[in-house]
Coordinates of C-alpha atoms and ligand atoms in Angstrom, one line a residue:
X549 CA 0.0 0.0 0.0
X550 CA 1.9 3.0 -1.0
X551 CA -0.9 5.8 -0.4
X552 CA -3.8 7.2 1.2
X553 CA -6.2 9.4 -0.7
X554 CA -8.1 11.7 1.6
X555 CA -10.8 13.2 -1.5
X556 CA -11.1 10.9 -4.3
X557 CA -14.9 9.6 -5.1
X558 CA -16.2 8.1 -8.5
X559 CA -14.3 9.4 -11.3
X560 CA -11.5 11.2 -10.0
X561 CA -11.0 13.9 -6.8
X562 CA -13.7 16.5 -7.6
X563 CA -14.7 19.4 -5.4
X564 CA -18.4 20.2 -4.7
X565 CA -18.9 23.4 -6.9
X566 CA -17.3 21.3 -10.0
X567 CA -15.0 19.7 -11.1
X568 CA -11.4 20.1 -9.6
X569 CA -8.9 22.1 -11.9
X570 CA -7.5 19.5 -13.8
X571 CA -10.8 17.8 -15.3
X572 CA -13.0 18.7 -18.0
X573 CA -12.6 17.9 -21.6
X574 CA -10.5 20.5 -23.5
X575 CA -11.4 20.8 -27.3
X576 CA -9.8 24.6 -27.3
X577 CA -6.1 24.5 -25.6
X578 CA -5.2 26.4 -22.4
X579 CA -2.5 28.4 -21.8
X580 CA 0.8 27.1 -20.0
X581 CA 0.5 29.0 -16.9
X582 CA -2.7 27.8 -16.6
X583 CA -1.7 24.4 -17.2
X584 CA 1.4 24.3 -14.6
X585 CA -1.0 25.9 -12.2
X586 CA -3.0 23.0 -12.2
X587 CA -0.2 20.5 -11.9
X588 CA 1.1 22.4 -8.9
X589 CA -2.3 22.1 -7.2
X590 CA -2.2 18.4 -8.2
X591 CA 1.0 18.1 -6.0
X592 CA -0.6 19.3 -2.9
X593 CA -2.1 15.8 -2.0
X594 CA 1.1 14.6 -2.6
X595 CA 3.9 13.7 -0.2
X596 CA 6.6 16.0 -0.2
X597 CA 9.8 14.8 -2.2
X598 CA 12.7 17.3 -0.6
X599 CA 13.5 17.6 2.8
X600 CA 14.5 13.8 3.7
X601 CA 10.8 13.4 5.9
X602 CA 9.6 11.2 3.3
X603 CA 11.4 8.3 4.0
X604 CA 10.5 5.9 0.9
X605 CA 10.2 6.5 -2.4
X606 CA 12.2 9.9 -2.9
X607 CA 16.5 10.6 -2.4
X608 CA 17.1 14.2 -1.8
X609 CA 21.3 14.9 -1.4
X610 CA 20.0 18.4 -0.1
X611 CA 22.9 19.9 -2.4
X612 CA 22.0 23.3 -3.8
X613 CA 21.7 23.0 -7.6
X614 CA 21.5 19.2 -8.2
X615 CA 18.0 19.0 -9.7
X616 CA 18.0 22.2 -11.9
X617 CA 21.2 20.8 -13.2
X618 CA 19.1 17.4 -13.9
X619 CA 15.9 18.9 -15.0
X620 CA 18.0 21.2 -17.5
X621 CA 19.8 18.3 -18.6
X622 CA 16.4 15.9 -19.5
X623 CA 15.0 18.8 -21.2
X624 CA 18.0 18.9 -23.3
X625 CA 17.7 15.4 -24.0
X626 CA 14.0 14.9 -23.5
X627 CA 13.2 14.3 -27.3
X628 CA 16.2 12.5 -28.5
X629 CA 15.5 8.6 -28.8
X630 CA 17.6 6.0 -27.3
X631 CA 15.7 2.8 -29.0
X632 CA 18.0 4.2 -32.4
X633 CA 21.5 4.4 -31.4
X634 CA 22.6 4.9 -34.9
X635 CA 20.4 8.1 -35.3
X636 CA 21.7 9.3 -31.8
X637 CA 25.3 8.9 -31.1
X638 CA 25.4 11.0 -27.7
X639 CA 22.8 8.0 -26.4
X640 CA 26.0 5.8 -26.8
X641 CA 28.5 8.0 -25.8
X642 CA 26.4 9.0 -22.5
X643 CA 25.4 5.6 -21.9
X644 CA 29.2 4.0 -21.8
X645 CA 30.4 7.1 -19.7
X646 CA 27.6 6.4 -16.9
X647 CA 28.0 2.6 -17.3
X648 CA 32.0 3.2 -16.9
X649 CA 31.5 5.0 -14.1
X650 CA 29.3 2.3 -12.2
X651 CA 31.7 -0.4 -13.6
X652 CA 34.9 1.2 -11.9
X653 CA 32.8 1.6 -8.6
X654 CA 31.6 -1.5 -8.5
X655 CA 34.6 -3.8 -9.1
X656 CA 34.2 -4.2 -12.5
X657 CA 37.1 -5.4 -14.7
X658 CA 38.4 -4.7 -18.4
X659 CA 35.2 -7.2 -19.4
X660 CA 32.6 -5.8 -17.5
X661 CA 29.8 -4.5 -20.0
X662 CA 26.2 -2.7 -18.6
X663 CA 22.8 -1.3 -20.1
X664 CA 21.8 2.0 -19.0
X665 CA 17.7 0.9 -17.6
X666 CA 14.5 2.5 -16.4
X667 CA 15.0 1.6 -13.1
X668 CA 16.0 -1.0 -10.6
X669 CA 12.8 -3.1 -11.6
X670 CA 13.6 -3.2 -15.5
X671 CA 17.6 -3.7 -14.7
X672 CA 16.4 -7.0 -12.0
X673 CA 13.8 -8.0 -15.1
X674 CA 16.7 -7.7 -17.6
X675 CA 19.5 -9.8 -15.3
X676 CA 16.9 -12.5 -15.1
X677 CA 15.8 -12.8 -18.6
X678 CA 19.6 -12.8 -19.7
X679 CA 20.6 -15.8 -17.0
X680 CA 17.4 -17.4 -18.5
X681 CA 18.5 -17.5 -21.9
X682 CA 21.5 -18.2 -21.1
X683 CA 20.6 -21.8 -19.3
X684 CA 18.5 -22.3 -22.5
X685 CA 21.1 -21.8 -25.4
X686 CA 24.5 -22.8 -23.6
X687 CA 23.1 -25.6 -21.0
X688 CA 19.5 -26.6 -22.3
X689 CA 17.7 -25.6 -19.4
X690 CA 13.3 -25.6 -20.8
X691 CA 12.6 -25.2 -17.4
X692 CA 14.4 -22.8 -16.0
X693 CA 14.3 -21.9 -11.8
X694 CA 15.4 -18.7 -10.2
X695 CA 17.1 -19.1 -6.4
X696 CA 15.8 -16.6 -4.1
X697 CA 15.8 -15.3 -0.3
X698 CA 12.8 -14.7 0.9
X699 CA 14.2 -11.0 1.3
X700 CA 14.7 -10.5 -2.4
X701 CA 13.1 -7.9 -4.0
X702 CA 9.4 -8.2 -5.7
X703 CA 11.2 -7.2 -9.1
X704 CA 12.8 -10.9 -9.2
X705 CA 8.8 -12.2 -8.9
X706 CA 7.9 -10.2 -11.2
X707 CA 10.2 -11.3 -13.2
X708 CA 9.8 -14.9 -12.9
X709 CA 6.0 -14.3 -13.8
X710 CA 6.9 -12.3 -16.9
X711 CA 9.4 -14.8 -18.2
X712 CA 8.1 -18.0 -16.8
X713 CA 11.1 -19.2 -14.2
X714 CA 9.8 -21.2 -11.0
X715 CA 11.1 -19.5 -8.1
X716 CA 12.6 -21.5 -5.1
X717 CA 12.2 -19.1 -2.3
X718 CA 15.0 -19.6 0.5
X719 CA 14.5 -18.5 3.8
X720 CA 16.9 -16.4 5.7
X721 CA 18.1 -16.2 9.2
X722 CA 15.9 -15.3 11.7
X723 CA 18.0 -13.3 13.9
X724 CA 20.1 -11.5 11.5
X725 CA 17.7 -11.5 8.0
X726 CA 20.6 -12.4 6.3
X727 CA 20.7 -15.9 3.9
X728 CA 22.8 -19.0 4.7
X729 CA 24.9 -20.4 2.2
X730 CA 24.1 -23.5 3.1
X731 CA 20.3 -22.9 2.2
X732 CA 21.2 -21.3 -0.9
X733 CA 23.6 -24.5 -2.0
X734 CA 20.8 -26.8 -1.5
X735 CA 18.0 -24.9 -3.1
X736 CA 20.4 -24.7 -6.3
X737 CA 20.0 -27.6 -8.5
X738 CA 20.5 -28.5 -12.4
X739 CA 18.1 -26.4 -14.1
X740 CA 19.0 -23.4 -11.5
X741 CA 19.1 -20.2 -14.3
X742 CA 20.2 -17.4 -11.7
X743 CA 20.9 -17.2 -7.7
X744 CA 20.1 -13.4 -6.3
X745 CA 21.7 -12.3 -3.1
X746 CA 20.9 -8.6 -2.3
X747 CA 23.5 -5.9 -1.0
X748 CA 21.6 -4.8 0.6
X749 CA 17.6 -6.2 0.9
X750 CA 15.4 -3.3 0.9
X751 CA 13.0 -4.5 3.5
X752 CA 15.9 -5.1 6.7
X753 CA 18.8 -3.2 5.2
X754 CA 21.6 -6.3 5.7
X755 CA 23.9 -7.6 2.8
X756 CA 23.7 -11.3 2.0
X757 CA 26.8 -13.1 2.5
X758 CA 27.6 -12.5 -1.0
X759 CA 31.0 -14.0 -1.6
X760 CA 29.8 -17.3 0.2
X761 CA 26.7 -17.6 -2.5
X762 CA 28.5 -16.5 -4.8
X763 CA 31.3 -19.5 -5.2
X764 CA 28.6 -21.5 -4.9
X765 CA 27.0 -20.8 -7.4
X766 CA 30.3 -20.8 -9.4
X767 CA 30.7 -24.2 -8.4
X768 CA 27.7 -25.1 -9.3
X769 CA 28.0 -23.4 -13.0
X770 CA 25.1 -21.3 -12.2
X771 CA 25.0 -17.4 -12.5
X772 CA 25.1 -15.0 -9.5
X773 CA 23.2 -11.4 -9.5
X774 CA 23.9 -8.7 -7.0
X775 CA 21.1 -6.8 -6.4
X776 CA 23.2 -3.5 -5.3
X777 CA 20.2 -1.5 -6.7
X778 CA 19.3 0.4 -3.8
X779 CA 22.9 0.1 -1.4
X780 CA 25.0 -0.2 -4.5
X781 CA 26.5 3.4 -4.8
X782 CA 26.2 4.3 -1.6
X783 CA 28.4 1.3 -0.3
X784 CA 30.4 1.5 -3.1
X785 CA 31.1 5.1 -1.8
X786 CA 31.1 4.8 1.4
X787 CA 34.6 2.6 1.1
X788 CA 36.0 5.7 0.3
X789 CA 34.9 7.3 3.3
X790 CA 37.7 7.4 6.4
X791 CA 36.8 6.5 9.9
X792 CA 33.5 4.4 9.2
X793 CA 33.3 0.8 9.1
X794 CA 33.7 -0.8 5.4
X795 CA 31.1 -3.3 4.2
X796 CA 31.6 -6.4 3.2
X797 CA 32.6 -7.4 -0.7
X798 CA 29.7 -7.2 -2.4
X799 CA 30.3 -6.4 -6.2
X800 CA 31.7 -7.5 -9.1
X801 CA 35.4 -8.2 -7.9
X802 CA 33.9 -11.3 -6.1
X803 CA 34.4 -13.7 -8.0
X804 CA 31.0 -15.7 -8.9
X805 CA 29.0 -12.9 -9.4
X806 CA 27.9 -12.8 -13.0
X807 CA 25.7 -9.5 -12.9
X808 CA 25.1 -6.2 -10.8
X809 CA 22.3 -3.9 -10.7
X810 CA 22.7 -0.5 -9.3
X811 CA 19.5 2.5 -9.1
X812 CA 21.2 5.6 -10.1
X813 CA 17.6 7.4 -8.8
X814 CA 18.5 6.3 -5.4
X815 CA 21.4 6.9 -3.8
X816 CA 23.2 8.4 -7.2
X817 CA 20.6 11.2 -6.5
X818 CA 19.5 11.5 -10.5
X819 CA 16.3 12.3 -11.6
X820 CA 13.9 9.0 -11.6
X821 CA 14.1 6.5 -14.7
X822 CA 17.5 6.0 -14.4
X823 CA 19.7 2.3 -13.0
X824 CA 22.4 0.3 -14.7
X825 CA 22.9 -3.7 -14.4
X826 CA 26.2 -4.4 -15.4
X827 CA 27.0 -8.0 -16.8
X828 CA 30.1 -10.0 -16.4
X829 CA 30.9 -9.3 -20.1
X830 CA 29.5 -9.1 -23.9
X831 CA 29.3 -12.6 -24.4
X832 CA 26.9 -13.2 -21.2
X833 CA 24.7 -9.3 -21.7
X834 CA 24.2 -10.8 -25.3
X835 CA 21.7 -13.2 -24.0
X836 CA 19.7 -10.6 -22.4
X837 CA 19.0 -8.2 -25.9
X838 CA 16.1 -8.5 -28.1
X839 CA 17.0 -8.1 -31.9
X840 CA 14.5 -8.7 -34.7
X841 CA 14.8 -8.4 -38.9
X842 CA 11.7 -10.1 -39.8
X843 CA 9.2 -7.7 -40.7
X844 CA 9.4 -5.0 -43.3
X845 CA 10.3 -2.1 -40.5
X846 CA 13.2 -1.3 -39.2
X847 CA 15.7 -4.0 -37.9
X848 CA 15.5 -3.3 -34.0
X849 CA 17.9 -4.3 -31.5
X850 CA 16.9 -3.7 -27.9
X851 CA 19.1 -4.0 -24.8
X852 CA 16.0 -3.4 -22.6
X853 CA 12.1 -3.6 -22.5
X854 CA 11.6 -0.4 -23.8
X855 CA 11.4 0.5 -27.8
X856 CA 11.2 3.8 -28.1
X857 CA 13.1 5.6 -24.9
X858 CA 14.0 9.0 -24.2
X859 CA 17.5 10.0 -23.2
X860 CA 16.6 12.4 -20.5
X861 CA 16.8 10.7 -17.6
X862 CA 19.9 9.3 -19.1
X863 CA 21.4 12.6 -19.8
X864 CA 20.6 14.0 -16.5
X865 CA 22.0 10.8 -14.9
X866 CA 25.6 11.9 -16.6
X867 CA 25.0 15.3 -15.7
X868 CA 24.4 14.6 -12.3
X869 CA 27.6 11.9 -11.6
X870 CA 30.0 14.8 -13.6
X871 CA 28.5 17.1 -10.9
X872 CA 28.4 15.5 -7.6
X873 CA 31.5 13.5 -8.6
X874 CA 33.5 10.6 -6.6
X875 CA 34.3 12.7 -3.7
X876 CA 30.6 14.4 -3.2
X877 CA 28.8 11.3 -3.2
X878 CA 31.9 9.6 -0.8
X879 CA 31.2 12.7 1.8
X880 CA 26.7 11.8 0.8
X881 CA 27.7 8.6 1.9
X882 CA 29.6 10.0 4.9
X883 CA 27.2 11.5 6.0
X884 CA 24.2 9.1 5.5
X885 CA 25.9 6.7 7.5
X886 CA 26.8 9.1 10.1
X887 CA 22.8 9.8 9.9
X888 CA 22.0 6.2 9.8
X889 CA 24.1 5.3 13.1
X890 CA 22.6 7.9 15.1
X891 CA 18.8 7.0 14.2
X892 CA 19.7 2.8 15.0
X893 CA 20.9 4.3 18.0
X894 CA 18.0 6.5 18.8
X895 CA 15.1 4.2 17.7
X896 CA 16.9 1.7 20.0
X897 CA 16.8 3.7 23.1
X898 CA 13.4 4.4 22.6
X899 CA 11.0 2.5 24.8
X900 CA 8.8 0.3 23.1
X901 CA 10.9 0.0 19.5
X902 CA 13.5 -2.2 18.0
X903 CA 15.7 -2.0 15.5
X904 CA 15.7 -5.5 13.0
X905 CA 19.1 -7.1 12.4
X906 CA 22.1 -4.9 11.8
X907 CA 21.5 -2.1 9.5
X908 CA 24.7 -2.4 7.1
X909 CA 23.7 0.8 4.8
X910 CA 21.1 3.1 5.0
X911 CA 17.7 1.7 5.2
X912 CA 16.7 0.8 9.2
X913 CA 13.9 -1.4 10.0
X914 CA 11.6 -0.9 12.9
X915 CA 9.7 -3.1 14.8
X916 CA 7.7 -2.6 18.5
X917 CA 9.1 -4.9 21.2
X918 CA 5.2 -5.6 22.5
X919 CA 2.8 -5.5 18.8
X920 CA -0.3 -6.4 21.3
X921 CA 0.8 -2.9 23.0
X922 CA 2.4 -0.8 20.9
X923 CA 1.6 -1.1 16.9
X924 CA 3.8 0.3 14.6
X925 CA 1.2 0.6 11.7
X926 CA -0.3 3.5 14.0
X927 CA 2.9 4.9 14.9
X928 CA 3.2 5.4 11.3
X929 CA -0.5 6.9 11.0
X930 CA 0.4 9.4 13.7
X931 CA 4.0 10.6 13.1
X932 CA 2.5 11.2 9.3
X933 CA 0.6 13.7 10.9
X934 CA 3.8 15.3 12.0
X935 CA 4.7 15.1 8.3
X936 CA 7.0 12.4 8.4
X937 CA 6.3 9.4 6.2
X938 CA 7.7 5.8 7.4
X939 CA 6.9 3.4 5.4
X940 CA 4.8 0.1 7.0
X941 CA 5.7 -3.1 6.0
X942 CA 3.6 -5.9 6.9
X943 CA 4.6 -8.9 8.8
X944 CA 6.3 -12.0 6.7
X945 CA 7.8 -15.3 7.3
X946 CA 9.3 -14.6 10.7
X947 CA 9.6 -10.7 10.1
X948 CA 7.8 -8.7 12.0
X949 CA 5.6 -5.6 11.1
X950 CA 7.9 -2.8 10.5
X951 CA 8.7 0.9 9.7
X952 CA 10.8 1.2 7.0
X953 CA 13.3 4.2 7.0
X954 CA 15.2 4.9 3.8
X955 CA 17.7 7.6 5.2
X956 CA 19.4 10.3 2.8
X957 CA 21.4 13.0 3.0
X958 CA 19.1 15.5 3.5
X959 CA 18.2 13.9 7.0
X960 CA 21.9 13.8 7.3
X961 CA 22.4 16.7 10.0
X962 CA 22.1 16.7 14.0
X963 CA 18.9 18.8 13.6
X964 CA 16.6 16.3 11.6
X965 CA 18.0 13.5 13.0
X966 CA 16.8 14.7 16.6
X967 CA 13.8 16.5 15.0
X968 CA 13.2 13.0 14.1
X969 CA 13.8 10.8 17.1
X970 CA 11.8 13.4 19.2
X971 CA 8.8 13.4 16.6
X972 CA 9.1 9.6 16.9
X973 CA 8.7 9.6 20.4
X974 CA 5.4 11.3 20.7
X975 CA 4.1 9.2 18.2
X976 CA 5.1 6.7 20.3
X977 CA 3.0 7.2 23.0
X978 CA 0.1 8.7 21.2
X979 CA -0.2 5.1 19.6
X980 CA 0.4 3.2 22.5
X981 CA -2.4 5.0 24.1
X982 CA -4.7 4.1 21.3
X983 CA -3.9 0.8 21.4
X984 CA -3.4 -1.6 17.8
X985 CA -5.4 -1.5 14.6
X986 CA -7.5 -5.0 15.1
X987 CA -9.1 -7.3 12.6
X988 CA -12.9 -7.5 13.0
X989 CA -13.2 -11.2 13.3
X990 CA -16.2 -11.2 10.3
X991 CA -13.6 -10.3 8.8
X992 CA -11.1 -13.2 9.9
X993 CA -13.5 -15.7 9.4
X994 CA -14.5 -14.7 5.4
X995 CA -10.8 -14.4 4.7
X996 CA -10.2 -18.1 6.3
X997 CA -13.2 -19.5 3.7
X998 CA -11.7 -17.5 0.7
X999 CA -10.0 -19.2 -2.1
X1000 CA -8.0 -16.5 -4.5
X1001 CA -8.3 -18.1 -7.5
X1002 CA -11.8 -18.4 -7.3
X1003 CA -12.9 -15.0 -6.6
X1004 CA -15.7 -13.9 -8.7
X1005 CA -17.1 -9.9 -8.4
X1006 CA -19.2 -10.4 -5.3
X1007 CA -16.8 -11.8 -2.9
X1008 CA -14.7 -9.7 -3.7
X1009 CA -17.0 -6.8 -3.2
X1010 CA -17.6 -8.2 -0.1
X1011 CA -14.1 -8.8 1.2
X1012 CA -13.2 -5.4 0.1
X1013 CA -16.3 -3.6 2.4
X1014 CA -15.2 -6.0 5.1
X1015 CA -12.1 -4.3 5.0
X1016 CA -13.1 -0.9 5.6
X1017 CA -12.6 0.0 1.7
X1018 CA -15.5 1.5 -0.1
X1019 CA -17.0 0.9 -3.4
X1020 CA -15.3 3.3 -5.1
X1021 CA -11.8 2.3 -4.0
X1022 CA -11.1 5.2 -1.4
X1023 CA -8.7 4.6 1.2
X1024 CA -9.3 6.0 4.6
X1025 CA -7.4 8.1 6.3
X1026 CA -5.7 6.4 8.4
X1027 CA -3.5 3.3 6.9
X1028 CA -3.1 1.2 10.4
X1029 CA -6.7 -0.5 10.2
X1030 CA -6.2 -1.4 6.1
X1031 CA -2.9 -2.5 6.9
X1032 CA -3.6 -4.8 9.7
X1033 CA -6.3 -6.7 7.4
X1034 CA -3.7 -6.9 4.9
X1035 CA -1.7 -8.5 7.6
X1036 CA -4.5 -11.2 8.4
X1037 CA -5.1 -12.5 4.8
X1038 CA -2.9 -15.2 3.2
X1039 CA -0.4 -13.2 0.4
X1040 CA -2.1 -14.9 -1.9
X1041 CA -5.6 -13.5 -0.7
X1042 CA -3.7 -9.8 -0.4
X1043 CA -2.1 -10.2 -4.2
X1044 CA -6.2 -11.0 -5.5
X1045 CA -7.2 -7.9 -3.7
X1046 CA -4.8 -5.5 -4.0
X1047 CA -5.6 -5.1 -7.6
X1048 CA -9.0 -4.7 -7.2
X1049 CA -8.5 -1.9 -5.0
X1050 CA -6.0 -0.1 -7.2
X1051 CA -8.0 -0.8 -9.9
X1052 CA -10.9 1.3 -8.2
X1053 CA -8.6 4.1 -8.6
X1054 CA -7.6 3.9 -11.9
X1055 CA -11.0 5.2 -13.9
X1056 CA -10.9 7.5 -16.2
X1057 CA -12.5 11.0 -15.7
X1058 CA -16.2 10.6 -17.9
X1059 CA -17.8 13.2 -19.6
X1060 CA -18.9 14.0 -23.4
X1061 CA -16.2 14.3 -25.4
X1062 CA -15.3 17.6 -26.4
X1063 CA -16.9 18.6 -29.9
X1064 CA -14.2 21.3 -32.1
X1065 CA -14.9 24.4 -30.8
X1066 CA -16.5 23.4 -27.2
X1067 CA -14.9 22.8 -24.5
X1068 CA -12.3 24.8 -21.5
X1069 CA -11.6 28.2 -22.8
X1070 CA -8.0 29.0 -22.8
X1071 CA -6.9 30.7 -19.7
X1072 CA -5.5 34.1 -19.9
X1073 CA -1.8 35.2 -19.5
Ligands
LIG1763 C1 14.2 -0.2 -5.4 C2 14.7 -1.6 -5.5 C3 14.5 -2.4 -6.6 C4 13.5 -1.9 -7.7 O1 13.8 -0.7 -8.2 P1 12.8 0.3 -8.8 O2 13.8 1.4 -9.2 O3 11.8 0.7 -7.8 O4 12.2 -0.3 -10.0 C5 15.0 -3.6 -6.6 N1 15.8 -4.1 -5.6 C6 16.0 -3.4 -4.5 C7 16.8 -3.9 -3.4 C8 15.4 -2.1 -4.4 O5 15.6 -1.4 -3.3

């Protein structure tokens, strides 16, 4: 569940005297002033992206200048089109300077080759389709199984679904969240396409013992990825960075791994759309690319999903790494860490919290030491309202429910970081006070009789308005009570549903459509 939407009803938000700014069906044109008008009251609602309170989905650095120099840089770039390398030369030349860059970081050698993707998603989709084909043509694996922690990210699902691998989940250590070798060596068997360790796992912030897995997997002939995408240049920095404990290898220089992925729109602090997976060499990233002459278009080769792409978030991915350069993002990392160790600290001291595992980069887990006391769903709900968003993460095979905390380096800085702690505090007791978000057990007892594949309309409409969540798909206010159902059900239940409350979301405005001539008038200035 990623947000709450205070005003939306059937077809959109709409206020009572009409509809809000941005609806109605233009046939004339408006003006642009107009126009950016309305998006900026469009980001109201929305959770502020500078600052470092927004603890998920956003990286700020807090350097002056970073983002203009980014948003000039995609505009510059915006229309030029990276599915025709031949028509655009600066797409290759910007591509191998930020893949470079990532390569030397990350213990890349002479061989080492990358694509330039979308994201972290799109670069975990790409490693898995390349160490797919590449079972098929060189070992002829039809069957093909991907080996994966339970802590792995959703993108390696996703993947499997997409390209049809069976995944062999492996659970992880229950103290320190971290996977065993051991587990991973016995889950790996002959038609094993890729094993996925994570450096580190977004949901508890530890590193897999990656050089363990790794020459095992070696051993075993099988391919290794790195997911690095969210800790990758941070880490990779942060061995730069004097007087602060090094992590563990995790990259390419250990040997075994096969592939990397790194999210330059995380910790490299670019504008969003912008990661890189870099592959062992050409002859293994080969396996990954799409290239088709039969059909009386254009012969296209694709490294990645998309066709047509534009180079701005590429460009202002360069921009931004000339910019900040090695030693800014080793003194970001600095000072992340310095931010990190201080809130583990903190949120430990704190009576009724607990910090999961061992943070070893920048991501801190939170759990309450009593859930039937203290519920950290509704310490979520209520430091929001103190404009601090910690992200809830249910409970899962042995993991608690959580706060997530993605720290950057514009909480870096005594201030917020007590700001923070103290905010966390009251929220703290305000929650305890109102005691946990509880499962009706109607509710319970429907979920226990549901089977997710056999979910027709009805039941689901039913299931849904059990769960506090209306007809027309709007969220309540407050997150603890949805999130504590979400909790009860089986995954399986939750993966049925979730769609079908998105999907409530997702209409279109209606309306007539606008005839020539009718329609907004263009707004002055
Ligand atoms: C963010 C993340 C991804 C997916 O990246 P997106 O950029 O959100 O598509 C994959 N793995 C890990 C560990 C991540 O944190």
């Amino acid at each position: 569940m990623t947000a709450s939407t205070p005003s939306t009803g059937p077809g959109g938000p709409q206020s009572p005297a009409g509809p809000a700014p941005h609806t109605g069906p233009a046939a004339r044109g408006a003006a642009p002033r107009g126009i950016l008008d309305r998006l900026d009251a469009l980001r109201e609602a929305d959770l502020p992206v500078h600052g470092g309170r927004t603890m998920a989905y956003v990286y700020d650095s807090g350097l002056d200048g970073v983002e203009e120099l980014a948003a000039a840089a995609q505009a510059r770039f915006a229309g030029v089109n990276g599915l025709d390398m031949t028509a655009f030369p600066s797409v290759v030349a910007l591509e191998n300077a930020v893949v470079g860059r990532a390569a030397r970081l990350l213990g890349g050698g002479p061989d080492t080759v990358g694509t330039f993707t979308s994201g972290g998603t799109e670069s975990c989709l790409l490693a898995v389709l390349t160490a797919r084909e590449h079972a098929r043509r060189t070992r002829g694996v039809t069957a093909p199984e991907l080996v994966l922690p339970t802590t792995v990210h959703a993108a390696f699902h996703k993947a499997a679904a997409l390209f049809g691998l069976r995944t062999v989940s492996v659970p992880v250590d229950p103290e320190t969240y971290r996977v065993r070798p051991e587990d991973v060596a016995a889950a790996i068997t002959p038609r094993t396409a890729l094993v996925v360790v994570s450096a580190p796992s977004y949901a508890h912030g530890v590193v897999d013992p990656v050089a363990e897995v790794a020459a095992e997997a070696e051993r075993r002939g099988v391919l290794c990825h790195v997911d690095a995408c969210i800790g990758g240049w941070y880490l990779g920095h942060l061995r730069y960075a004097d007087g602060v404990p090094h992590p563990p290898a995790f990259d390419l220089s250990v040997p075994g791994v096969t592939s990397l992925s790194v999210d330059l729109h995380k910790y490299g602090y670019t504008a969003k759309g912008a990661s890189v997976l870099l592959v062992r060499d050409a002859e293994l990233r080969r396996h990954g690319w799409f290239a088709h002459a039969s059909w009386p278009g254009y012969p296209v080769v694709n490294a990645t999903l998309q066709g047509t792409k534009s180079a701005g978030p590429l460009a202002a991915a360069w921009a931004v790494l000339e910019h900040i350069g090695t030693d800014g993002y080793t003194e970001l990392s600095r000072r992340v860490h310095a931010a990190t160790a201080a809130l583990t600290a903190g949120i430990g001291a704190l009576d009724g919290l607990r910090v999961l595992g061992r943070p070893e980069a920048s991501l801190i887990a939170v759990a309450s030491e009593d859930p039937a006391a203290l519920d950290v769903f509704v310490v979520a709900d209520e430091i929001r309202a103190e404009g601090w968003y910690l992200q809830p993460q249910p409970a899962f095979d042995g993991s608690p429910a959580t706060l997530h905390l993605t720290v950057t380096a514009a909480v870096a800085g005594e201030e917020t970081v007590r700001l923070l702690l103290a905010d966390l505090a009251k929220a703290v007791e305000r929650a305890r006070a109102l005691g946990p978000a509880t499962v009706g057990p109607a509710l319970a007892e429907a979920a226990a009789g549901l089977d997710p594949d056999a979910l027709g309309p009805e039941e689901v409409a039913l299931a849904l308005s059990l769960a506090g969540i209306g007809a027309d798909g709007a969220l309540p206010e407050r997150m603890a009570p949805v999130l504590a159902v979400l909790q009860a059900l089986p995954p399986r239940l939750t993966e049925r549903l979730l769609p079908e409350v998105i999907g409530r979301l997702y209409r279109p405005e209606s309306g007539a459509p606008p005839a020539p001539g009718e329609g907004s008038r263009p707004a002055e200035g």
